[in-house]
Amino acid sequence: MGSVPMTKEYDYDKLGFKAGLEIHQQLNTQEKLFCGCPTLLRDTEDSAYQYYRYLHPTRSEMGEVDRAALEEVMHKRKFVYMAYDTTCLVENDEEPPRELNKEAISITLQIARLCNMNVFDEIHTMRKIVIDGSNTSGFQRTALVSTGGHIETSQGNVGVGVLCLEEEAAQRIEDKADHVVFSIDRLGIPLVEIGTDPDITSPLHARETAELIGMLLRSTGKVKRGQGTIRQDINVSIARGARVEIKGVQALDLIETIVEREVERQVNLLGIMDELQKINASVHGDIIDVTHLFGKTQSEVIKKALKKGVVLAVILHGFAGLVGREIQPGRRLGSEMSDYAKKSGVGGIFHTDELPAYGITDQEIDALRQAMDAKVEDCVVLVADFKERAFNALQMVVDRSRFALDSVPEETRKALPNGNSAYMRPLPGAARMYPETDVPPVVVTHEMLHDIVLPELLPARKARYMKDYGLNDELAERVAFKHFELFEDILSEMGDEDKNVTLIASTLVNTLTELRRDGSDVNKLDPGHYAEVFKLIASGNAAKEVVPELLSTIIAQPGISAQDAAQLLGLGTKRKEDIETLVDEIISQRMDFIAERGLGAVGPLMGLVMKEMRGSVDGKVVSDIVTKKIKKMLDDII
Amino acid sequence: MTEEGDTVLIKRGDNSYQGVLMPSTTGSIVIKLINGYNAGFDPHTVEMELLEKKSDVMAQEVTIPPPNPNLPTVSILSTGGTIASKVDYRTGAVTSQFTAEDILLAIPELTKIANFNAKVVYSILSENMRPDYWIKLAEEVEKEISSGASGVIITHGTDTMMYTAAALAFMIKTPVPIVFVGSQRSADRPSSDNAMNAICAAQVATSDIAEVTVVMHATTSDDHCNIHRATRVRKMHTSRRDAFQTINSRPLGQVDYPSGKITTHLDYIKRGERELSINIKMTSRCALLKYTTGASPETLLFASANYKGIVLEGTGLGHVSTEWIPYIERTTQAGIPVVMTSQCINGRVCDRVYDTGRDILKAGVIEGEDMLPEVALVKLMWAAGQTQDIDEIKKIMSTNIAGEITRSSQT
């Protein structure tokens, strides 16, 4: 989708705007939450074996039917799971879980403290029923760790009501009519869920809050980074509208738009509702077979559907013009109806507000209106597909149309890449949870609370890098916000050795991006590799310009040392002693020149040395040696 | 005074938490919060206030279809293994379900296969099963069959299912299928193997396989169940769905899921081929001893003083240390049968290959052929119940009664 016109400005206070965030963040632990497997994502091509299961929801004593759960079981589906040599029987739901991962608990306690929360004395793991197949067990293991916190924002405190530690679900790979394929590498990676109270006052504030929480999480240095490792869900409502949960916002800079667009959607749906009520619109919901009207149709979609199916229609009294009305840029009430209809497996719907089009002619519409006894103020909705599917689809359209008469429906929606959203399912009822008896409760001891070390927040870290290492503002920001874990590891690996910190920082910020772009897997580099390379530069055995080549050589030949890489590149054969010998030689040949020029001789002499060395050493090192030797010589003369 | 199920308010410092009081295993106060999560509090740092006494949950309307006169009737006897569960998400309580109504509500697919009568015979953990309980179970099965059941399903905990199944195979001659079933993964979870195992068991119970069988998952996938002969099956994994495997033979057959199609791999006794009869005489005073390197022969001495029959689980082809041989001889001469099986589990015992083996035979050991050690134990209990004569026992032990011995070892 291209760019769409900017949304209207709203007075959010007056609309009774409320919003809250739910942020899911993967933790970067050694092992998964309930087993010893690494928290490693795999290529599905490397899957070692597959198996499949059905889920069979158990009876609940609660009596009430969960709308969302019910919609999920409408069709019993086969779930295919792809397993790896890095997954085990726990992910397969073939072995009881181990105890809660201690490392994950300690990170979660740190986050609780960052959000000023009250931690429970005992953490209890629960089974939360999830029957869409994304958990092999049919439930997600989740534990509430703390409540009652807050974070400080420019608009005042935002309450942080909930912090849970839970297992990540399996990744959905393929969605077919009769089966769904999941990859279980992701299943069981520790995940924290942070839920704010509905204290967010505007779209901009929503973004600020999300950014703040993201910053706090990253400050721990223990969270996963990259696509899909953090997900934001947003709950939005306005006074006359309804609570709507928008899931799966992956980019922070989309949050503002998503919230604005949801407000716009609800305002427009309320406008449509007011009009429908004024003209006494109604939905009787009689679904009529109108296949005979399309016997000679030129519409490709209908022709194809008629090979094995039917055309069914339903009349919406008083809806003419409103089904086609835009409620979000590029989306109409008709799009909402279509989202509902698609749940029963159809490709979409036609409605008379958008016809003639798609090969459906005026004549056909006239005949249709006549057959349906539709007046000019009525809208007719059509679906062409297998009979049962088409019928279910129109039932869903009828449901959605009835909502339009008196409310904005409470829904779970999925974020679209352009900031709009589409219907996913009804808002889930109360979570169906019961204790995970295989996992003993964890007592949070005074020692555990006492041992929580608050991490240096990223802005403070940036300021320190500028002050301590003389990094410029941009470089310090990028290293601190994006690369500090590796940066710190490299610095500590190098210890007290001489180091060019700016070079290290800019390597992480710039060079790695370039290497990645050129197809090198920079994840193969560990802090030790970097430290070796930077030591080589500091000792003068390679020029800083060759850092990218050294790193890519090490990536290409695992196990090779930085020294050997330099040798391979034809560098690093010159040791510091060799340089000194060469410098001594050149100085001894140009004693007069030096005596005449004094320290002014450094530049020209350096040029000579560098020419001899042909770029295999760092200029700064040569310059240091030349200057030192010339100074000494001059001192000797005096 | 507060009790589990009451709604309470917990005050800790400036914070308070409302929820339903839950059982605790650690001495802490555990409540289920309004959002469904449980949380625990140190009783020394909080105050608890009663908000509301617990109220009885209204029973849910149960509706199951009326019996279908065109379907056979199958009896479900439960011994404690859970084939159906109900979860109360309000309290988090999981309860096992034993009435026919409750089982059918949990696994409605069963109503398409048969009409069911259900009866609780025992309500015990399978590790607490005892040989004398087998007798009552066999009698209950006989009662069901003679009252017209077209098949009997016995739900059983998986740990000792193989012993009970083997016992019934020796005790009952049946004209209808007797099917043992259980679940490896708890019945409260949507992924449990309970439903598929029960559905496949019902298919076997209404089939013409008139033997005692165990029907459980064949693989980790929900693709098919294997039909194991009761005297051939062993639990070979602690937790996997496909833990049950037929040893020293092929499974009798399989049931595809969800189609319910049965394919058989071996000859079997067909429905109505045999008259119903039971022979429940047995003595529980037999022991299974595993010989381990360096094990003192006094173990055997102790066993022979206390038991009426002993099954040895020897090494390899069926050996124990030569040190043990005189003790074996003393045991058999005292009229206590000693049966040799192998801790290899797979394969046949043969004591004619090495000197030690030949000496063991001379000492009066009965070779257990290709019987599973546990099955040999159950069979010895049954055999020792039939007669006290060691030669007679030897004859019974060496004769195939219920598929536990085969003449030829295949693969």
PDB file of C-alpha atoms in Angstrom, chain A residues 33-181:
ATOM      1  CA  LEU A  33      12.204 -21.344  30.121  1.00  0.00           C
ATOM      2  CA  PHE A  34      11.371 -24.964  30.933  1.00  0.00           C
ATOM      3  CA  CYS A  35      14.111 -27.058  29.328  1.00  0.00           C
ATOM      4  CA  GLY A  36      17.803 -27.090  28.583  1.00  0.00           C
ATOM      5  CA  CYS A  37      17.499 -26.275  24.882  1.00  0.00           C
ATOM      6  CA  PRO A  38      19.257 -23.177  23.523  1.00  0.00           C
ATOM      7  CA  THR A  39      17.111 -20.152  22.651  1.00  0.00           C
ATOM      8  CA  LEU A  40      18.138 -20.459  19.051  1.00  0.00           C
ATOM      9  CA  LEU A  41      16.027 -19.749  15.969  1.00  0.00           C
ATOM     10  CA  ARG A  42      16.553 -22.172  13.110  1.00  0.00           C
ATOM     11  CA  ASP A  43      16.068 -22.338   9.396  1.00  0.00           C
ATOM     12  CA  THR A  44      13.063 -24.569   8.664  1.00  0.00           C
ATOM     13  CA  GLU A  45      15.202 -26.320   6.040  1.00  0.00           C
ATOM     14  CA  ASP A  46      17.270 -27.730   8.910  1.00  0.00           C
ATOM     15  CA  SER A  47      14.256 -29.351  10.563  1.00  0.00           C
ATOM     16  CA  ALA A  48      15.288 -32.825  11.738  1.00  0.00           C
ATOM     17  CA  TYR A  49      11.803 -34.352  11.914  1.00  0.00           C
ATOM     18  CA  GLN A  50       8.135 -33.485  11.954  1.00  0.00           C
ATOM     19  CA  TYR A  51       5.051 -34.756  13.719  1.00  0.00           C
ATOM     20  CA  TYR A  52       1.426 -33.767  13.895  1.00  0.00           C
ATOM     21  CA  ARG A  53      -1.278 -33.521  16.480  1.00  0.00           C
ATOM     22  CA  TYR A  54      -4.871 -32.479  17.017  1.00  0.00           C
ATOM     23  CA  LEU A  55      -5.970 -30.484  20.021  1.00  0.00           C
ATOM     24  CA  HIS A  56      -8.943 -31.567  22.024  1.00  0.00           C
ATOM     25  CA  PRO A  57     -10.252 -28.831  24.323  1.00  0.00           C
ATOM     26  CA  THR A  58     -11.217 -30.116  27.751  1.00  0.00           C
ATOM     27  CA  ARG A  59     -14.478 -29.478  29.464  1.00  0.00           C
ATOM     28  CA  SER A  60     -14.639 -26.509  31.739  1.00  0.00           C
ATOM     29  CA  GLU A  61     -16.813 -26.219  34.784  1.00  0.00           C
ATOM     30  CA  MET A  62     -17.273 -22.511  34.279  1.00  0.00           C
ATOM     31  CA  GLY A  63     -20.272 -23.039  32.052  1.00  0.00           C
ATOM     32  CA  GLU A  64     -19.631 -19.919  30.047  1.00  0.00           C
ATOM     33  CA  VAL A  65     -18.401 -20.342  26.526  1.00  0.00           C
ATOM     34  CA  ASP A  66     -15.332 -18.390  25.520  1.00  0.00           C
ATOM     35  CA  ARG A  67     -16.165 -16.675  22.226  1.00  0.00           C
ATOM     36  CA  ALA A  68     -12.591 -16.622  20.997  1.00  0.00           C
ATOM     37  CA  ALA A  69     -11.955 -20.246  21.923  1.00  0.00           C
ATOM     38  CA  LEU A  70     -15.155 -21.289  20.246  1.00  0.00           C
ATOM     39  CA  GLU A  71     -14.263 -19.588  16.999  1.00  0.00           C
ATOM     40  CA  GLU A  72     -10.938 -21.407  17.034  1.00  0.00           C
ATOM     41  CA  VAL A  73     -12.499 -24.854  17.325  1.00  0.00           C
ATOM     42  CA  MET A  74     -15.111 -24.175  14.641  1.00  0.00           C
ATOM     43  CA  HIS A  75     -12.994 -26.305  12.386  1.00  0.00           C
ATOM     44  CA  LYS A  76     -10.839 -29.065  13.854  1.00  0.00           C
ATOM     45  CA  ARG A  77      -7.421 -28.601  12.417  1.00  0.00           C
ATOM     46  CA  LYS A  78      -4.293 -30.661  12.139  1.00  0.00           C
ATOM     47  CA  PHE A  79      -1.165 -29.044  13.548  1.00  0.00           C
ATOM     48  CA  VAL A  80       2.149 -30.019  12.011  1.00  0.00           C
ATOM     49  CA  TYR A  81       5.278 -29.318  14.058  1.00  0.00           C
ATOM     50  CA  MET A  82       8.808 -28.963  12.694  1.00  0.00           C
ATOM     51  CA  ALA A  83      11.431 -30.037  15.238  1.00  0.00           C
ATOM     52  CA  TYR A  84      15.220 -29.625  15.282  1.00  0.00           C
ATOM     53  CA  ASP A  85      18.384 -31.045  16.780  1.00  0.00           C
ATOM     54  CA  THR A  86      18.193 -28.052  19.125  1.00  0.00           C
ATOM     55  CA  THR A  87      14.717 -28.908  20.479  1.00  0.00           C
ATOM     56  CA  CYS A  88      13.702 -31.674  22.850  1.00  0.00           C
ATOM     57  CA  LEU A  89      10.847 -33.720  24.234  1.00  0.00           C
ATOM     58  CA  VAL A  90       9.661 -30.817  26.392  1.00  0.00           C
ATOM     59  CA  GLU A  91       8.803 -28.741  23.321  1.00  0.00           C
ATOM     60  CA  ASN A  92       7.184 -31.842  21.823  1.00  0.00           C
ATOM     61  CA  ASP A  93       4.947 -32.076  24.890  1.00  0.00           C
ATOM     62  CA  GLU A  94       6.455 -35.521  25.439  1.00  0.00           C
ATOM     63  CA  GLU A  95       8.232 -34.820  28.730  1.00  0.00           C
ATOM     64  CA  PRO A  96       7.344 -32.794  31.827  1.00  0.00           C
ATOM     65  CA  PRO A  97       8.889 -29.313  31.978  1.00  0.00           C
ATOM     66  CA  ARG A  98      11.933 -28.632  34.142  1.00  0.00           C
ATOM     67  CA  GLU A  99      11.908 -26.001  36.859  1.00  0.00           C
ATOM     68  CA  LEU A 100      11.530 -22.331  35.921  1.00  0.00           C
ATOM     69  CA  ASN A 101      14.755 -21.014  34.384  1.00  0.00           C
ATOM     70  CA  LYS A 102      16.655 -19.114  37.098  1.00  0.00           C
ATOM     71  CA  GLU A 103      18.382 -16.776  34.678  1.00  0.00           C
ATOM     72  CA  ALA A 104      14.999 -15.742  33.252  1.00  0.00           C
ATOM     73  CA  ILE A 105      13.649 -15.116  36.747  1.00  0.00           C
ATOM     74  CA  SER A 106      16.571 -12.904  37.618  1.00  0.00           C
ATOM     75  CA  ILE A 107      16.138 -10.816  34.446  1.00  0.00           C
ATOM     76  CA  THR A 108      12.414 -10.525  35.120  1.00  0.00           C
ATOM     77  CA  LEU A 109      13.071  -9.335  38.674  1.00  0.00           C
ATOM     78  CA  GLN A 110      15.389  -6.691  37.252  1.00  0.00           C
ATOM     79  CA  ILE A 111      12.625  -5.521  34.906  1.00  0.00           C
ATOM     80  CA  ALA A 112      10.141  -5.507  37.800  1.00  0.00           C
ATOM     81  CA  ARG A 113      12.464  -3.208  39.711  1.00  0.00           C
ATOM     82  CA  LEU A 114      12.928  -0.940  36.668  1.00  0.00           C
ATOM     83  CA  CYS A 115       9.131  -0.592  36.504  1.00  0.00           C
ATOM     84  CA  ASN A 116       8.836   0.041  40.283  1.00  0.00           C
ATOM     85  CA  MET A 117       6.701  -3.068  40.757  1.00  0.00           C
ATOM     86  CA  ASN A 118       5.756  -5.183  43.783  1.00  0.00           C
ATOM     87  CA  VAL A 119       7.051  -8.721  43.405  1.00  0.00           C
ATOM     88  CA  PHE A 120       5.026 -11.608  44.838  1.00  0.00           C
ATOM     89  CA  ASP A 121       6.630 -13.771  47.520  1.00  0.00           C
ATOM     90  CA  GLU A 122       6.008 -16.868  45.460  1.00  0.00           C
ATOM     91  CA  ILE A 123       5.809 -17.183  41.682  1.00  0.00           C
ATOM     92  CA  HIS A 124       3.260 -19.705  40.441  1.00  0.00           C
ATOM     93  CA  THR A 125       3.353 -21.068  36.916  1.00  0.00           C
ATOM     94  CA  MET A 126      -0.056 -21.418  35.295  1.00  0.00           C
ATOM     95  CA  ARG A 127      -1.387 -23.187  32.211  1.00  0.00           C
ATOM     96  CA  LYS A 128      -3.299 -20.760  30.039  1.00  0.00           C
ATOM     97  CA  ILE A 129      -5.437 -22.573  27.486  1.00  0.00           C
ATOM     98  CA  VAL A 130      -4.424 -21.716  23.904  1.00  0.00           C
ATOM     99  CA  ILE A 131      -5.864 -24.048  21.305  1.00  0.00           C
ATOM    100  CA  ASP A 132      -4.712 -22.456  18.047  1.00  0.00           C
ATOM    101  CA  GLY A 133      -1.855 -24.974  17.884  1.00  0.00           C
ATOM    102  CA  SER A 134       0.922 -22.494  18.647  1.00  0.00           C
ATOM    103  CA  ASN A 135       1.677 -24.402  21.859  1.00  0.00           C
ATOM    104  CA  THR A 136       2.121 -28.159  21.469  1.00  0.00           C
ATOM    105  CA  SER A 137       0.540 -28.717  24.886  1.00  0.00           C
ATOM    106  CA  GLY A 138      -2.598 -26.713  24.136  1.00  0.00           C
ATOM    107  CA  PHE A 139      -1.672 -24.216  26.812  1.00  0.00           C
ATOM    108  CA  GLN A 140       0.919 -21.537  27.371  1.00  0.00           C
ATOM    109  CA  ARG A 141       2.891 -21.669  30.607  1.00  0.00           C
ATOM    110  CA  THR A 142       2.850 -18.261  32.213  1.00  0.00           C
ATOM    111  CA  ALA A 143       3.643 -16.849  35.652  1.00  0.00           C
ATOM    112  CA  LEU A 144       2.649 -13.532  37.154  1.00  0.00           C
ATOM    113  CA  VAL A 145       5.746 -12.091  38.811  1.00  0.00           C
ATOM    114  CA  SER A 146       4.773  -8.598  39.918  1.00  0.00           C
ATOM    115  CA  THR A 147       2.043  -5.969  39.814  1.00  0.00           C
ATOM    116  CA  GLY A 148       1.392  -2.380  40.867  1.00  0.00           C
ATOM    117  CA  GLY A 149       4.296  -0.556  39.223  1.00  0.00           C
ATOM    118  CA  HIS A 150       4.685   2.591  37.203  1.00  0.00           C
ATOM    119  CA  ILE A 151       7.049   4.361  34.837  1.00  0.00           C
ATOM    120  CA  GLU A 152       7.538   8.095  34.534  1.00  0.00           C
ATOM    121  CA  THR A 153       6.613   9.722  31.240  1.00  0.00           C
ATOM    122  CA  SER A 154       6.323  13.317  30.039  1.00  0.00           C
ATOM    123  CA  GLN A 155       2.570  13.069  30.622  1.00  0.00           C
ATOM    124  CA  GLY A 156       2.885  11.777  34.174  1.00  0.00           C
ATOM    125  CA  ASN A 157       3.092   8.254  35.524  1.00  0.00           C
ATOM    126  CA  VAL A 158       1.823   5.337  33.497  1.00  0.00           C
ATOM    127  CA  GLY A 159       0.851   2.395  35.660  1.00  0.00           C
ATOM    128  CA  VAL A 160       2.527  -0.940  34.948  1.00  0.00           C
ATOM    129  CA  GLY A 161      -0.095  -3.368  36.206  1.00  0.00           C
ATOM    130  CA  VAL A 162       1.279  -6.695  35.091  1.00  0.00           C
ATOM    131  CA  LEU A 163       4.631  -8.373  34.558  1.00  0.00           C
ATOM    132  CA  CYS A 164       4.513 -12.006  33.513  1.00  0.00           C
ATOM    133  CA  LEU A 165       7.242 -14.460  32.645  1.00  0.00           C
ATOM    134  CA  GLU A 166       5.994 -16.899  30.042  1.00  0.00           C
ATOM    135  CA  GLU A 167       7.014 -19.243  27.276  1.00  0.00           C
ATOM    136  CA  GLU A 168       7.106 -18.004  23.689  1.00  0.00           C
ATOM    137  CA  ALA A 169       4.795 -19.795  21.271  1.00  0.00           C
ATOM    138  CA  ALA A 170       5.870 -21.791  18.231  1.00  0.00           C
ATOM    139  CA  GLN A 171       6.269 -19.856  15.014  1.00  0.00           C
ATOM    140  CA  ARG A 172       3.471 -20.203  12.480  1.00  0.00           C
ATOM    141  CA  ILE A 173       5.071 -21.157   9.157  1.00  0.00           C
ATOM    142  CA  GLU A 174       2.183 -22.097   6.901  1.00  0.00           C
ATOM    143  CA  ASP A 175      -1.572 -21.737   7.174  1.00  0.00           C
ATOM    144  CA  LYS A 176      -3.538 -24.168   5.033  1.00  0.00           C
ATOM    145  CA  ALA A 177      -7.255 -24.872   5.000  1.00  0.00           C
ATOM    146  CA  ASP A 178      -6.929 -28.191   6.829  1.00  0.00           C
ATOM    147  CA  HIS A 179      -3.616 -27.866   8.610  1.00  0.00           C
ATOM    148  CA  VAL A 180      -1.205 -25.351  10.074  1.00  0.00           C
ATOM    149  CA  VAL A 181       2.565 -25.788  10.160  1.00  0.00           C
TER     150      VAL A 181
END
